[in-house]
XYZ file of N, CA and C in Angstrom:
849
model
N 14.036 1.020 -17.463
C 14.013 0.755 -16.017
C 14.411 -0.688 -15.709
N 13.827 -1.649 -16.438
C 14.182 -3.032 -16.214
C 15.662 -3.262 -16.531
N 16.163 -2.571 -17.557
C 17.591 -2.657 -17.881
C 18.426 -2.176 -16.703
N 18.021 -1.043 -16.128
C 18.775 -0.483 -15.009
C 18.828 -1.446 -13.842
N 17.663 -2.009 -13.512
C 17.635 -2.873 -12.344
C 18.213 -4.248 -12.641
N 18.144 -4.686 -13.888
C 18.743 -5.955 -14.232
C 20.247 -5.942 -14.051
N 20.863 -4.775 -14.246
C 22.311 -4.657 -14.117
C 22.718 -3.887 -12.861
N 21.783 -3.728 -11.927
C 22.061 -2.930 -10.738
C 23.265 -3.444 -9.956
N 23.304 -4.743 -9.717
C 24.405 -5.291 -8.918
C 25.752 -5.054 -9.581
N 25.813 -5.224 -10.905
C 27.064 -5.005 -11.627
C 27.478 -3.544 -11.554
N 26.514 -2.653 -11.741
C 26.804 -1.222 -11.692
C 27.379 -0.841 -10.337
N 26.782 -1.384 -9.284
C 27.237 -1.047 -7.932
C 28.672 -1.524 -7.714
N 28.975 -2.726 -8.182
C 30.328 -3.241 -8.023
C 31.344 -2.366 -8.751
N 30.953 -1.858 -9.912
C 31.880 -1.078 -10.728
C 31.979 0.364 -10.249
N 30.844 0.953 -9.972
C 30.823 2.386 -9.677
C 30.641 2.712 -8.199
N 30.245 1.719 -7.401
C 30.098 1.942 -5.980
C 28.899 2.795 -5.623
N 29.041 3.567 -4.566
C 27.924 4.315 -3.995
C 27.355 5.341 -4.960
N 28.170 5.824 -5.884
C 27.682 6.810 -6.842
C 26.562 6.278 -7.698
N 26.612 4.981 -8.026
C 25.551 4.397 -8.846
C 24.231 4.360 -8.092
N 24.307 4.072 -6.792
C 23.095 4.086 -5.976
C 22.473 5.470 -5.962
N 23.308 6.462 -5.782
C 22.800 7.835 -5.736
C 22.161 8.230 -7.057
N 22.763 7.803 -8.165
C 22.191 8.129 -9.471
C 20.832 7.464 -9.652
N 20.761 6.162 -9.375
C 19.494 5.450 -9.535
C 18.421 6.038 -8.627
N 18.834 6.337 -7.401
C 17.881 6.917 -6.456
C 17.357 8.254 -6.964
N 18.231 9.058 -7.562
C 17.825 10.385 -8.046
C 16.797 10.302 -9.164
N 16.734 9.148 -9.842
C 15.760 8.969 -10.911
C 14.374 8.608 -10.382
N 14.294 8.302 -9.082
C 13.044 7.804 -8.504
C 12.452 8.697 -7.420
N 13.301 9.334 -6.641
C 12.833 9.995 -5.428
C 12.666 11.500 -5.612
N 11.826 12.078 -4.761
C 11.622 13.527 -4.727
C 12.050 14.025 -3.349
N 13.252 14.555 -3.260
C 13.796 14.977 -1.970
C 13.245 16.312 -1.491
N 12.364 16.935 -2.280
C 11.718 18.164 -1.815
C 10.568 17.869 -0.856
N 10.127 16.616 -0.807
C 9.028 16.234 0.087
C 9.580 16.039 1.494
N 9.004 16.701 2.500
C 9.502 16.566 3.871
C 9.438 15.122 4.360
N 10.482 14.710 5.064
C 10.560 13.359 5.618
C 10.204 13.407 7.095
N 9.426 12.432 7.545
C 9.056 12.370 8.957
C 9.165 10.940 9.444
N 9.346 10.761 10.732
C 9.243 9.436 11.334
C 8.296 9.478 12.532
N 7.459 10.505 12.559
C 6.513 10.660 13.657
C 5.094 10.833 13.121
N 4.146 10.206 13.765
C 2.739 10.355 13.432
C 2.016 10.905 14.655
N 0.982 11.686 14.408
C 0.219 12.269 15.504
C -0.533 11.174 16.249
N -0.354 11.115 17.562
C -1.078 10.133 18.348
C -0.343 8.813 18.431
N -0.994 7.814 18.982
C -0.341 6.541 19.250
C -0.990 5.362 18.543
N -2.130 5.567 17.891
C -2.828 4.457 17.231
C -3.032 4.813 15.757
N -2.437 4.028 14.887
C -2.514 4.280 13.448
C -3.238 3.107 12.797
N -4.270 3.425 12.025
C -5.108 2.405 11.391
C -4.940 2.469 9.878
N -4.608 1.345 9.290
C -4.456 1.225 7.843
C -5.688 0.508 7.302
N -6.364 1.141 6.356
C -7.608 0.583 5.820
C -7.469 0.437 4.309
N -7.575 -0.802 3.834
C -7.427 -1.096 2.412
C -8.455 -2.142 1.981
N -8.749 -2.209 0.684
C -9.718 -3.200 0.208
C -9.184 -4.633 0.181
N -7.902 -4.827 -0.147
C -7.416 -6.173 -0.456
C -6.171 -6.561 0.342
N -6.004 -7.867 0.602
C -4.708 -8.344 1.052
C -3.663 -8.001 -0.014
N -2.566 -7.514 0.371
C -1.387 -7.045 -0.377
C -1.396 -5.540 -0.611
N -2.547 -4.854 -0.411
C -2.560 -3.391 -0.537
C -1.643 -2.740 0.493
N -1.507 -3.379 1.636
C -0.675 -2.812 2.706
C 0.805 -2.745 2.315
N 1.183 -3.471 1.262
C 2.579 -3.451 0.816
C 2.995 -2.048 0.387
N 2.048 -1.240 -0.081
C 2.369 0.124 -0.507
C 2.971 0.950 0.621
N 2.717 0.559 1.861
C 3.270 1.307 3.000
C 3.802 0.360 4.074
N 4.272 -0.808 3.659
C 4.737 -1.810 4.621
C 5.947 -1.332 5.407
N 6.820 -0.559 4.775
C 7.968 -0.023 5.504
C 7.550 0.932 6.600
N 6.541 1.739 6.306
C 6.014 2.675 7.303
C 5.368 1.928 8.458
N 4.614 0.881 8.134
C 3.986 0.080 9.193
C 5.053 -0.491 10.122
N 6.108 -1.046 9.542
C 7.161 -1.636 10.376
C 7.877 -0.570 11.187
N 8.072 0.606 10.616
C 8.677 1.700 11.373
C 7.834 2.023 12.604
N 6.524 2.116 12.399
C 5.631 2.470 13.501
C 5.614 1.397 14.577
N 5.512 0.133 14.173
C 5.476 -0.930 15.178
C 6.804 -1.012 15.924
N 7.903 -0.722 15.233
C 9.218 -0.745 15.883
C 9.360 0.373 16.901
N 8.644 1.476 16.684
C 8.709 2.614 17.590
C 7.663 2.538 18.703
N 6.878 1.476 18.722
C 5.916 1.293 19.793
C 4.526 1.820 19.527
N 4.273 2.296 18.310
C 2.914 2.709 17.965
C 2.012 1.478 17.913
N 0.750 1.674 18.237
C -0.226 0.602 18.073
C -0.789 0.690 16.662
N -0.764 -0.415 15.946
C -1.182 -0.417 14.546
C -2.340 -1.376 14.323
N -3.236 -0.949 13.454
C -4.404 -1.744 13.086
C -4.445 -1.835 11.572
N -4.678 -3.027 11.048
C -4.885 -3.203 9.613
C -6.274 -3.776 9.395
N -7.118 -2.995 8.724
C -8.460 -3.444 8.354
C -8.473 -3.666 6.847
N -8.736 -4.895 6.442
C -8.807 -5.249 5.026
C -10.234 -5.680 4.730
N -10.857 -5.050 3.750
C -12.303 -5.194 3.561
C -12.714 -6.436 2.795
N -11.818 -7.021 2.014
C -12.147 -8.229 1.259
C -11.054 -9.274 1.469
N -11.334 -10.494 1.006
C -10.335 -11.565 1.066
C -9.472 -11.620 -0.186
N -9.779 -10.771 -1.170
C -9.000 -10.796 -2.404
C -9.277 -12.002 -3.273
N -10.497 -12.541 -3.153
C -10.822 -13.800 -3.818
C -10.956 -13.703 -5.334
N -11.032 -12.477 -5.859
C -11.170 -12.303 -7.312
C -9.830 -12.142 -8.011
N -8.751 -12.183 -7.267
C -7.437 -11.927 -7.840
C -6.832 -13.131 -8.532
N -5.620 -12.973 -9.059
C -4.904 -14.091 -9.673
C -4.429 -15.080 -8.616
N -4.085 -16.283 -9.046
C -3.717 -17.341 -8.103
C -2.245 -17.731 -8.171
N -1.547 -17.315 -9.217
C -0.149 -17.713 -9.418
C 0.000 -19.232 -9.430
N -1.053 -19.930 -9.869
C -1.009 -21.380 -9.965
C -1.123 -22.109 -8.649
N -1.428 -21.397 -7.569
C -1.482 -22.023 -6.246
C -2.864 -22.540 -5.888
N -3.869 -22.209 -6.706
C -5.242 -22.645 -6.455
C -5.817 -23.199 -7.754
N -6.517 -24.312 -7.660
C -7.184 -24.907 -8.818
C -8.287 -23.970 -9.302
N -8.239 -23.597 -10.575
C -9.205 -22.656 -11.127
C -10.265 -23.327 -11.989
N -10.336 -24.659 -11.965
C -11.290 -25.364 -12.823
C -12.734 -25.104 -12.418
N -12.965 -24.891 -11.135
C -14.299 -24.557 -10.625
C -14.243 -23.115 -10.132
N -14.857 -22.169 -10.853
C -14.748 -20.745 -10.487
C -15.218 -20.430 -9.077
N -16.259 -21.116 -8.632
C -16.781 -20.843 -7.287
C -15.788 -21.313 -6.232
N -15.309 -22.550 -6.390
C -14.340 -23.076 -5.432
C -13.018 -22.321 -5.493
N -12.684 -21.842 -6.689
C -11.462 -21.045 -6.825
C -11.518 -19.837 -5.920
N -12.658 -19.139 -5.927
C -12.794 -17.949 -5.084
C -12.708 -18.309 -3.606
N -13.360 -19.394 -3.230
C -13.342 -19.808 -1.824
C -11.912 -20.120 -1.381
N -11.225 -20.937 -2.174
C -9.880 -21.374 -1.791
C -8.866 -20.234 -1.860
N -9.002 -19.379 -2.886
C -8.077 -18.249 -2.974
C -8.297 -17.286 -1.818
N -9.562 -17.053 -1.458
C -9.843 -16.191 -0.315
C -9.212 -16.724 0.959
N -9.283 -18.042 1.150
C -8.670 -18.657 2.325
C -7.148 -18.500 2.296
N -6.571 -18.725 1.123
C -5.118 -18.605 0.994
C -4.653 -17.183 1.256
N -5.376 -16.220 0.724
C -4.945 -14.832 0.884
C -5.146 -14.346 2.320
N -6.126 -14.872 3.009
C -6.260 -14.586 4.439
C -5.009 -15.061 5.181
N -4.605 -16.291 4.866
C -3.426 -16.851 5.520
C -2.183 -16.031 5.197
N -2.039 -15.645 3.941
C -0.886 -14.832 3.547
C -0.850 -13.525 4.329
N -2.001 -12.878 4.460
C -2.041 -11.595 5.159
C -1.765 -11.763 6.648
N -2.231 -12.857 7.232
C -1.936 -13.115 8.637
C -0.431 -13.269 8.859
N 0.241 -13.922 7.920
C 1.693 -14.075 8.017
C 2.388 -12.720 7.874
N 1.897 -11.900 6.957
C 2.460 -10.559 6.769
C 2.304 -9.731 8.035
N 1.130 -9.812 8.655
C 0.875 -9.040 9.873
C 1.871 -9.400 10.970
N 2.237 -10.666 11.057
C 3.223 -11.081 12.057
C 4.596 -10.493 11.753
N 4.986 -10.512 10.493
C 6.297 -9.975 10.105
C 6.380 -8.480 10.387
N 5.304 -7.758 10.076
C 5.310 -6.302 10.251
C 5.014 -5.883 11.684
N 4.594 -6.828 12.522
C 4.319 -6.509 13.922
C 2.993 -5.817 14.147
N 2.050 -5.991 13.228
C 0.740 -5.341 13.344
C 0.010 -5.865 14.575
N -0.526 -4.956 15.370
C -1.177 -5.346 16.623
C -2.554 -5.954 16.420
N -3.319 -5.388 15.493
C -4.686 -5.857 15.263
C -4.920 -6.003 13.762
N -5.279 -7.205 13.339
C -5.629 -7.463 11.943
C -7.072 -7.933 11.886
N -7.852 -7.281 11.033
C -9.232 -7.718 10.814
C -9.501 -7.753 9.317
N -10.034 -8.892 8.867
C -10.343 -9.089 7.451
C -11.845 -9.303 7.322
N -12.491 -8.435 6.555
C -13.935 -8.525 6.364
C -14.249 -9.323 5.097
N -15.540 -9.472 4.808
C -15.981 -10.332 3.707
C -16.754 -9.585 2.634
N -16.435 -8.327 2.412
C -17.035 -7.636 1.276
C -16.481 -8.253 -0.014
N -17.238 -8.196 -1.104
C -16.800 -8.866 -2.339
C -15.630 -8.166 -3.013
N -14.603 -8.929 -3.310
C -13.454 -8.402 -4.036
C -13.892 -7.957 -5.428
N -13.480 -6.757 -5.807
C -13.863 -6.136 -7.087
C -15.365 -5.901 -7.182
N -16.032 -5.880 -6.023
C -17.473 -5.656 -6.010
C -17.900 -4.560 -5.057
N -16.959 -3.725 -4.614
C -17.301 -2.634 -3.698
C -18.320 -1.697 -4.334
N -18.245 -1.551 -5.654
C -19.180 -0.660 -6.366
C -20.616 -1.138 -6.242
N -20.811 -2.415 -5.952
C -22.160 -2.972 -5.859
C -22.715 -2.928 -4.439
N -21.925 -2.467 -3.499
C -22.352 -2.375 -2.103
C -22.977 -1.012 -1.852
N -24.073 -0.993 -1.122
C -24.713 0.268 -0.738
C -23.677 1.146 -0.021
N -23.406 2.333 -0.541
C -22.400 3.199 0.083
C -22.655 3.448 1.564
N -23.915 3.599 1.943
C -24.218 3.870 3.349
C -23.896 2.671 4.227
N -24.094 1.466 3.693
C -23.737 0.265 4.447
C -22.234 0.210 4.683
N -21.480 0.483 3.649
C -20.028 0.438 3.795
C -19.528 1.554 4.706
N -20.100 2.741 4.571
C -19.704 3.843 5.455
C -20.030 3.522 6.907
N -21.180 2.925 7.131
C -21.556 2.547 8.497
C -20.554 1.548 9.068
N -20.163 0.576 8.255
C -19.166 -0.401 8.698
C -17.848 0.280 9.037
N -17.411 1.180 8.183
C -16.153 1.894 8.434
C -16.235 2.727 9.708
N -17.354 3.400 9.903
C -17.528 4.199 11.121
C -17.494 3.312 12.363
N -18.120 2.140 12.274
C -18.136 1.225 13.413
C -16.724 0.742 13.748
N -15.943 0.452 12.729
C -14.572 -0.016 12.969
C -13.695 1.103 13.535
N -13.891 2.308 13.038
C -13.150 3.452 13.583
C -13.520 3.671 15.045
N -14.803 3.577 15.345
C -15.257 3.743 16.726
C -14.685 2.650 17.626
N -14.591 1.443 17.093
C -14.086 0.317 17.887
C -12.592 0.452 18.182
N -11.801 0.786 17.160
C -10.345 0.812 17.318
C -9.805 2.155 17.789
N -10.567 3.217 17.629
C -10.189 4.549 18.110
C -8.810 5.006 17.606
N -8.577 4.972 16.306
C -7.284 5.447 15.807
C -7.209 6.967 15.811
N -6.020 7.495 16.013
C -5.826 8.937 15.863
C -5.408 9.290 14.440
N -4.908 8.290 13.702
C -4.479 8.477 12.309
C -5.008 7.321 11.476
N -5.476 7.631 10.263
C -5.864 6.599 9.297
C -5.025 6.779 8.039
N -4.617 5.663 7.460
C -3.886 5.649 6.191
C -4.651 4.773 5.210
N -4.853 5.269 3.994
C -5.559 4.509 2.964
C -5.033 4.921 1.598
N -5.732 4.508 0.538
C -5.383 4.956 -0.813
C -5.895 6.376 -1.048
N -5.520 6.932 -2.211
C -6.065 8.235 -2.595
C -7.454 8.051 -3.188
N -8.272 9.095 -3.100
C -9.660 9.009 -3.562
C -9.840 9.537 -4.982
N -8.747 9.793 -5.691
C -8.848 10.209 -7.100
C -8.841 8.999 -8.027
N -7.744 8.234 -7.964
C -7.648 7.072 -8.849
C -7.312 5.780 -8.105
N -7.124 5.850 -6.793
C -6.837 4.629 -6.051
C -5.506 4.006 -6.420
N -4.475 4.847 -6.457
C -3.092 4.441 -6.728
C -2.868 4.151 -8.207
N -3.568 3.151 -8.764
C -3.405 2.892 -10.200
C -4.733 2.702 -10.928
N -5.856 2.935 -10.236
C -7.128 2.933 -10.930
C -8.116 1.853 -10.546
N -7.807 1.017 -9.563
C -8.739 -0.043 -9.168
C -9.978 0.583 -8.530
N -11.183 0.243 -9.014
C -12.412 0.847 -8.457
C -12.571 0.626 -6.958
N -12.195 -0.550 -6.452
C -12.290 -0.794 -5.008
C -11.427 0.197 -4.232
N -10.232 0.459 -4.730
C -9.326 1.406 -4.066
C -9.960 2.793 -3.985
N -10.500 3.228 -5.119
C -11.073 4.575 -5.196
C -12.239 4.721 -4.232
N -13.149 3.768 -4.254
C -14.373 3.902 -3.461
C -14.092 3.845 -1.966
N -13.255 2.924 -1.531
C -12.944 2.848 -0.099
C -12.288 4.140 0.363
N -11.350 4.648 -0.422
C -10.696 5.912 -0.063
C -11.685 7.071 -0.078
N -12.577 7.072 -1.045
C -13.567 8.155 -1.142
C -14.487 8.155 0.071
N -14.955 6.977 0.468
C -15.856 6.903 1.622
C -15.136 7.320 2.901
N -13.884 6.903 3.056
C -13.120 7.298 4.240
C -12.874 8.799 4.266
N -12.602 9.377 3.110
C -12.382 10.822 3.034
C -13.652 11.577 3.383
N -14.786 11.097 2.890
C -16.064 11.732 3.218
C -16.342 11.649 4.715
N -16.103 10.486 5.303
C -16.316 10.325 6.744
C -15.419 11.280 7.523
N -14.160 11.343 7.144
C -13.203 12.199 7.853
C -13.631 13.660 7.792
N -14.004 14.136 6.635
C -14.373 15.543 6.485
C -15.694 15.866 7.179
N -16.578 14.900 7.234
C -17.856 15.123 7.905
C -17.726 15.092 9.423
N -16.802 14.281 9.925
C -16.755 14.011 11.364
C -15.585 14.648 12.104
N -14.626 15.235 11.415
C -13.398 15.631 12.103
C -13.603 16.718 13.146
N -14.668 17.503 13.033
C -14.940 18.525 14.043
C -15.777 17.986 15.199
N -16.185 16.739 15.090
C -16.941 16.088 16.158
C -15.968 15.695 17.269
N -16.141 16.198 18.487
C -15.178 15.896 19.564
C -15.092 14.410 19.898
N -16.104 13.638 19.523
C -16.092 12.201 19.802
C -15.440 11.379 18.689
N -15.070 12.049 17.603
C -14.423 11.352 16.490
C -12.923 11.315 16.749
N -12.315 10.129 16.822
C -10.921 10.042 17.289
C -9.873 10.438 16.264
N -10.227 10.415 14.974
C -9.223 10.577 13.914
C -8.845 12.045 13.743
N -7.576 12.340 13.895
C -7.075 13.709 13.748
C -6.376 13.940 12.408
N -5.880 12.868 11.802
C -5.173 12.977 10.527
C -5.602 11.832 9.613
N -5.738 12.154 8.320
C -5.987 11.139 7.302
C -4.918 11.285 6.230
N -4.184 10.213 5.991
C -3.143 10.212 4.966
C -3.514 9.247 3.847
N -3.154 9.631 2.630
C -3.381 8.784 1.467
C -2.038 8.412 0.848
N -1.886 7.140 0.523
C -0.666 6.674 -0.138
C -0.595 7.273 -1.540
N 0.574 7.759 -1.923
C 0.730 8.338 -3.253
C 2.161 8.117 -3.737
N 2.483 8.673 -4.891
C 3.822 8.559 -5.473
C 4.274 9.913 -5.994
N 5.572 10.199 -5.951
C 6.084 11.427 -6.566
C 6.181 11.249 -8.081
N 6.332 12.359 -8.771
C 6.355 12.321 -10.237
C 7.444 11.413 -10.807
N 8.689 11.430 -10.280
C 9.705 10.532 -10.851
C 9.306 9.061 -10.792
N 8.682 8.645 -9.687
C 8.239 7.259 -9.580
C 7.105 6.968 -10.556
N 6.218 7.939 -10.731
C 5.130 7.760 -11.691
C 5.672 7.564 -13.101
N 6.662 8.356 -13.458
C 7.245 8.236 -14.793
C 7.801 6.836 -15.027
N 8.443 6.279 -14.003
C 8.966 4.921 -14.113
C 7.824 3.911 -14.154
N 6.787 4.139 -13.332
C 5.654 3.212 -13.296
C 4.996 3.081 -14.661
N 4.890 4.189 -15.384
C 4.294 4.138 -16.716
C 5.099 3.232 -17.648
N 6.399 3.180 -17.436
C 7.257 2.399 -18.323
C 7.230 0.909 -18.005
N 7.090 0.565 -16.722
C 7.247 -0.842 -16.345
C 5.947 -1.531 -15.969
N 4.873 -0.779 -15.713
C 3.646 -1.378 -15.192
C 2.490 -1.231 -16.165
N 1.995 -2.353 -16.627
C 0.828 -2.339 -17.512
C -0.391 -1.780 -16.798
N -0.506 -2.041 -15.485
C -1.640 -1.525 -14.727
C -1.685 -0.003 -14.768
N -0.539 0.620 -14.566
C -0.499 2.084 -14.616
C -0.805 2.592 -16.016
N -0.216 1.975 -17.018
C -0.436 2.442 -18.389
C -1.900 2.348 -18.789
N -2.562 1.282 -18.374
C -3.945 1.065 -18.798
C -4.960 1.834 -17.970
N -4.619 2.169 -16.731
C -5.620 2.709 -15.806
C -5.413 4.158 -15.417
N -4.199 4.654 -15.553
C -3.915 5.994 -15.049
C -4.530 7.049 -15.964
N -5.164 8.098 -15.407
C -5.805 9.129 -16.234
C -4.784 9.949 -17.007
N -5.210 10.452 -18.137
C -4.300 11.233 -18.985
C -4.185 12.681 -18.528
N -5.207 13.202 -17.844
C -5.169 14.581 -17.376
C -4.459 14.654 -16.028
N -3.476 15.533 -15.922
C -2.650 15.601 -14.711
C -3.473 15.907 -13.471
N -4.507 16.770 -13.627
C -5.284 17.161 -12.453
C -6.123 16.012 -11.901
N -6.245 14.933 -12.674
C -7.012 13.781 -12.219
C -6.110 12.683 -11.664
N -4.826 12.916 -11.662
C -3.890 11.888 -11.244
C -3.681 11.837 -9.746
N -2.660 11.110 -9.344
C -2.346 10.976 -7.926
C -2.075 12.334 -7.302
N -2.523 12.529 -6.063
C -2.221 13.794 -5.384
C -0.728 13.919 -5.113
N -0.262 15.159 -5.067
C 1.149 15.403 -4.772
C 1.462 14.983 -3.334
N 2.582 14.311 -3.112
C 2.929 13.932 -1.740
C 3.255 15.149 -0.883
N 2.834 15.090 0.366
C 3.162 16.141 1.329
C 4.071 15.621 2.443
N 4.318 14.308 2.450
C 5.116 13.696 3.506
C 5.740 12.413 2.972
N 6.958 12.143 3.400
C 7.630 10.893 3.043
C 8.173 10.229 4.300
N 8.257 8.914 4.257
C 8.836 8.143 5.356
C 10.041 7.383 4.817
N 11.164 7.513 5.490
C 12.392 6.813 5.100
C 12.309 5.373 5.603
N 12.364 4.421 4.683
C 12.109 3.032 5.075
C 13.331 2.125 4.944
N 14.490 2.678 4.622
C 15.675 1.836 4.423
C 15.919 0.869 5.584
N 15.818 1.302 6.855
C 16.079 0.358 7.951
C 15.072 -0.784 8.027
N 13.940 -0.639 7.354
C 12.867 -1.630 7.449
C 12.659 -2.374 6.132
N 13.593 -2.182 5.202
C 13.447 -2.773 3.882
C 13.378 -4.289 3.890
N 14.167 -4.932 4.742
C 14.163 -6.400 4.763
C 12.801 -6.935 5.186
N 12.108 -6.204 6.073
C 10.772 -6.624 6.496
C 9.761 -6.443 5.361
N 9.891 -5.340 4.625
C 8.990 -5.123 3.491
C 9.206 -6.202 2.440
N 10.454 -6.522 2.177
C 10.741 -7.580 1.204
C 10.134 -8.903 1.653
N 10.296 -9.252 2.918
C 9.733 -10.507 3.419
C 8.216 -10.504 3.299
N 7.598 -9.357 3.609
C 6.141 -9.255 3.501
C 5.679 -9.453 2.059
N 6.374 -8.843 1.111
C 6.012 -9.029 -0.295
C 6.118 -10.496 -0.691
N 7.164 -11.158 -0.237
C 7.347 -12.559 -0.580
C 6.276 -13.467 -0.021
N 5.672 -13.063 1.085
C 4.619 -13.883 1.691
C 3.315 -13.843 0.903
N 3.116 -12.827 0.091
C 1.932 -12.791 -0.779
C 2.232 -13.638 -2.020
N 2.389 -14.934 -1.800
C 2.819 -15.844 -2.859
C 1.855 -15.868 -4.043
N 0.577 -15.797 -3.759
C -0.416 -15.863 -4.838
C -0.384 -14.629 -5.728
N 0.184 -13.551 -5.242
C 0.191 -12.288 -5.985
C 1.580 -11.920 -6.506
N 2.491 -12.866 -6.528
C 3.865 -12.558 -6.915
C 3.985 -11.906 -8.294
N 3.260 -12.364 -9.321
C 3.394 -11.693 -10.626
C 3.039 -10.207 -10.576
N 2.027 -9.857 -9.795
C 1.641 -8.452 -9.675
C 2.718 -7.669 -8.935
N 3.222 -8.231 -7.844
C 4.251 -7.542 -7.072
C 5.549 -7.421 -7.861
N 5.850 -8.414 -8.696
C 7.029 -8.320 -9.554
C 6.911 -7.145 -10.512
N 5.687 -6.883 -10.964
C 5.471 -5.768 -11.884
C 5.565 -4.431 -11.165
N 4.995 -4.371 -9.962
C 4.956 -3.111 -9.228
C 6.290 -2.794 -8.547
N 7.013 -3.829 -8.117
C 8.312 -3.648 -7.443
C 9.329 -4.565 -8.107
N 9.827 -4.218 -9.299
C 10.695 -5.124 -10.053
C 11.959 -5.508 -9.302
N 12.266 -6.798 -9.352
C 13.501 -7.345 -8.777
C 13.574 -7.218 -7.257
N 12.433 -7.072 -6.594
C 12.475 -6.897 -5.141
C 13.080 -8.107 -4.445
N 12.925 -9.290 -5.044
C 13.439 -10.505 -4.415
C 14.739 -10.991 -5.051
N 15.319 -10.176 -5.923
C 16.557 -10.571 -6.600
C 17.766 -9.766 -6.112
N 17.515 -8.624 -5.530
C 18.590 -7.728 -5.097
C 18.556 -7.623 -3.574
N 19.710 -7.656 -2.959
C 19.790 -7.605 -1.497
C 19.054 -6.385 -0.956
N 18.279 -6.555 0.134
C 17.504 -5.431 0.674
C 18.353 -4.208 1.009
N 19.584 -4.413 1.511
C 20.398 -3.249 1.896
C 20.789 -2.417 0.679
N 20.716 -3.007 -0.513
C 20.934 -2.250 -1.746
C 19.605 -1.723 -2.281
N 18.644 -2.617 -2.409
C 17.356 -2.277 -3.029
C 16.693 -1.098 -2.334
N 16.696 -1.128 -1.007
C 15.977 -0.100 -0.262
C 16.847 1.119 0.062
N 17.981 1.224 -0.590
C 18.689 2.496 -0.659
C 18.325 3.233 -1.943
N 17.681 2.520 -2.848
C 17.131 3.142 -4.054
C 15.644 3.422 -3.843
N 14.891 2.375 -3.505
C 13.475 2.537 -3.140
C 13.410 2.819 -1.637
N 13.871 3.987 -1.226
C 14.101 4.237 0.199
C 13.005 5.039 0.885
N 11.930 5.371 0.164
C 10.865 6.172 0.775
C 9.487 5.659 0.371
N 8.538 5.904 1.263
C 7.113 5.754 0.946
C 6.474 7.125 1.108
N 5.548 7.447 0.217
C 5.014 8.806 0.132
C 3.525 8.850 0.468
N 3.134 9.979 1.086
C 1.750 10.175 1.504
C 1.338 11.624 1.266
N 0.040 11.818 1.141
C -0.503 13.173 1.129
C -1.518 13.284 2.254
N -1.499 14.406 2.951
C -2.439 14.620 4.055
C -3.726 15.231 3.522
N -4.841 14.665 3.918
C -6.150 15.175 3.504
C -6.512 16.363 4.372
N -6.866 17.448 3.733
C -7.251 18.666 4.450
C -8.767 18.846 4.419
């Protein structure tokens, strides 16, 4: 995969559009229905960490461009993550404080680029969601849903949390439980719950290029990511997604692993290969 993308520009010059189609065919699942419409007018994205929204940044920009009202709720400041050398790590306590501040700033910049209407960042402990009373976290989530009144929520999947992060799994699990318990309540605003996922071709590539996937992804297929039921075409919004990824400066090594060469290849080329974001609808 790295070989393919390392020589992508050369291949395109030599073979033209056919090379794009070939590379794209190795990644995408065209059997998944494509949509550019969401039910209702208010879509809320709920994730544990700053930079999680990158998994669906193209979709967010599509929605804001079409006039949907968007909300991003991020439950932690991401203070337990890597620093990319941007924060002094000699004092572990101060490192967390300063990194949390930096990642808040990064996410605020991303929200402006993507056109997000409402951004709220909470102070739950990064990589410590497992230590929080589930009822406390569920109550907080219910309060935020009641406050923002979204008709659609987007989060991670509740099986493995995209690549296995415990915070991802638990937040998605609690949201799924809330949705299933409350969806028949006429006062509950959420009509659809979508989970970010990947098609099998992308998973196969992820195993090859991402240490996170190799180390965390379950070996049994039935425990893996749910099959996508919907895709969003993001090519027109690729430049915004690229800019958003670049703004998460402290997390660049991770983003380089998850989206190789995103900042080395022109967006009009890159996002004709990585041209979709995938979701599964919770029933």
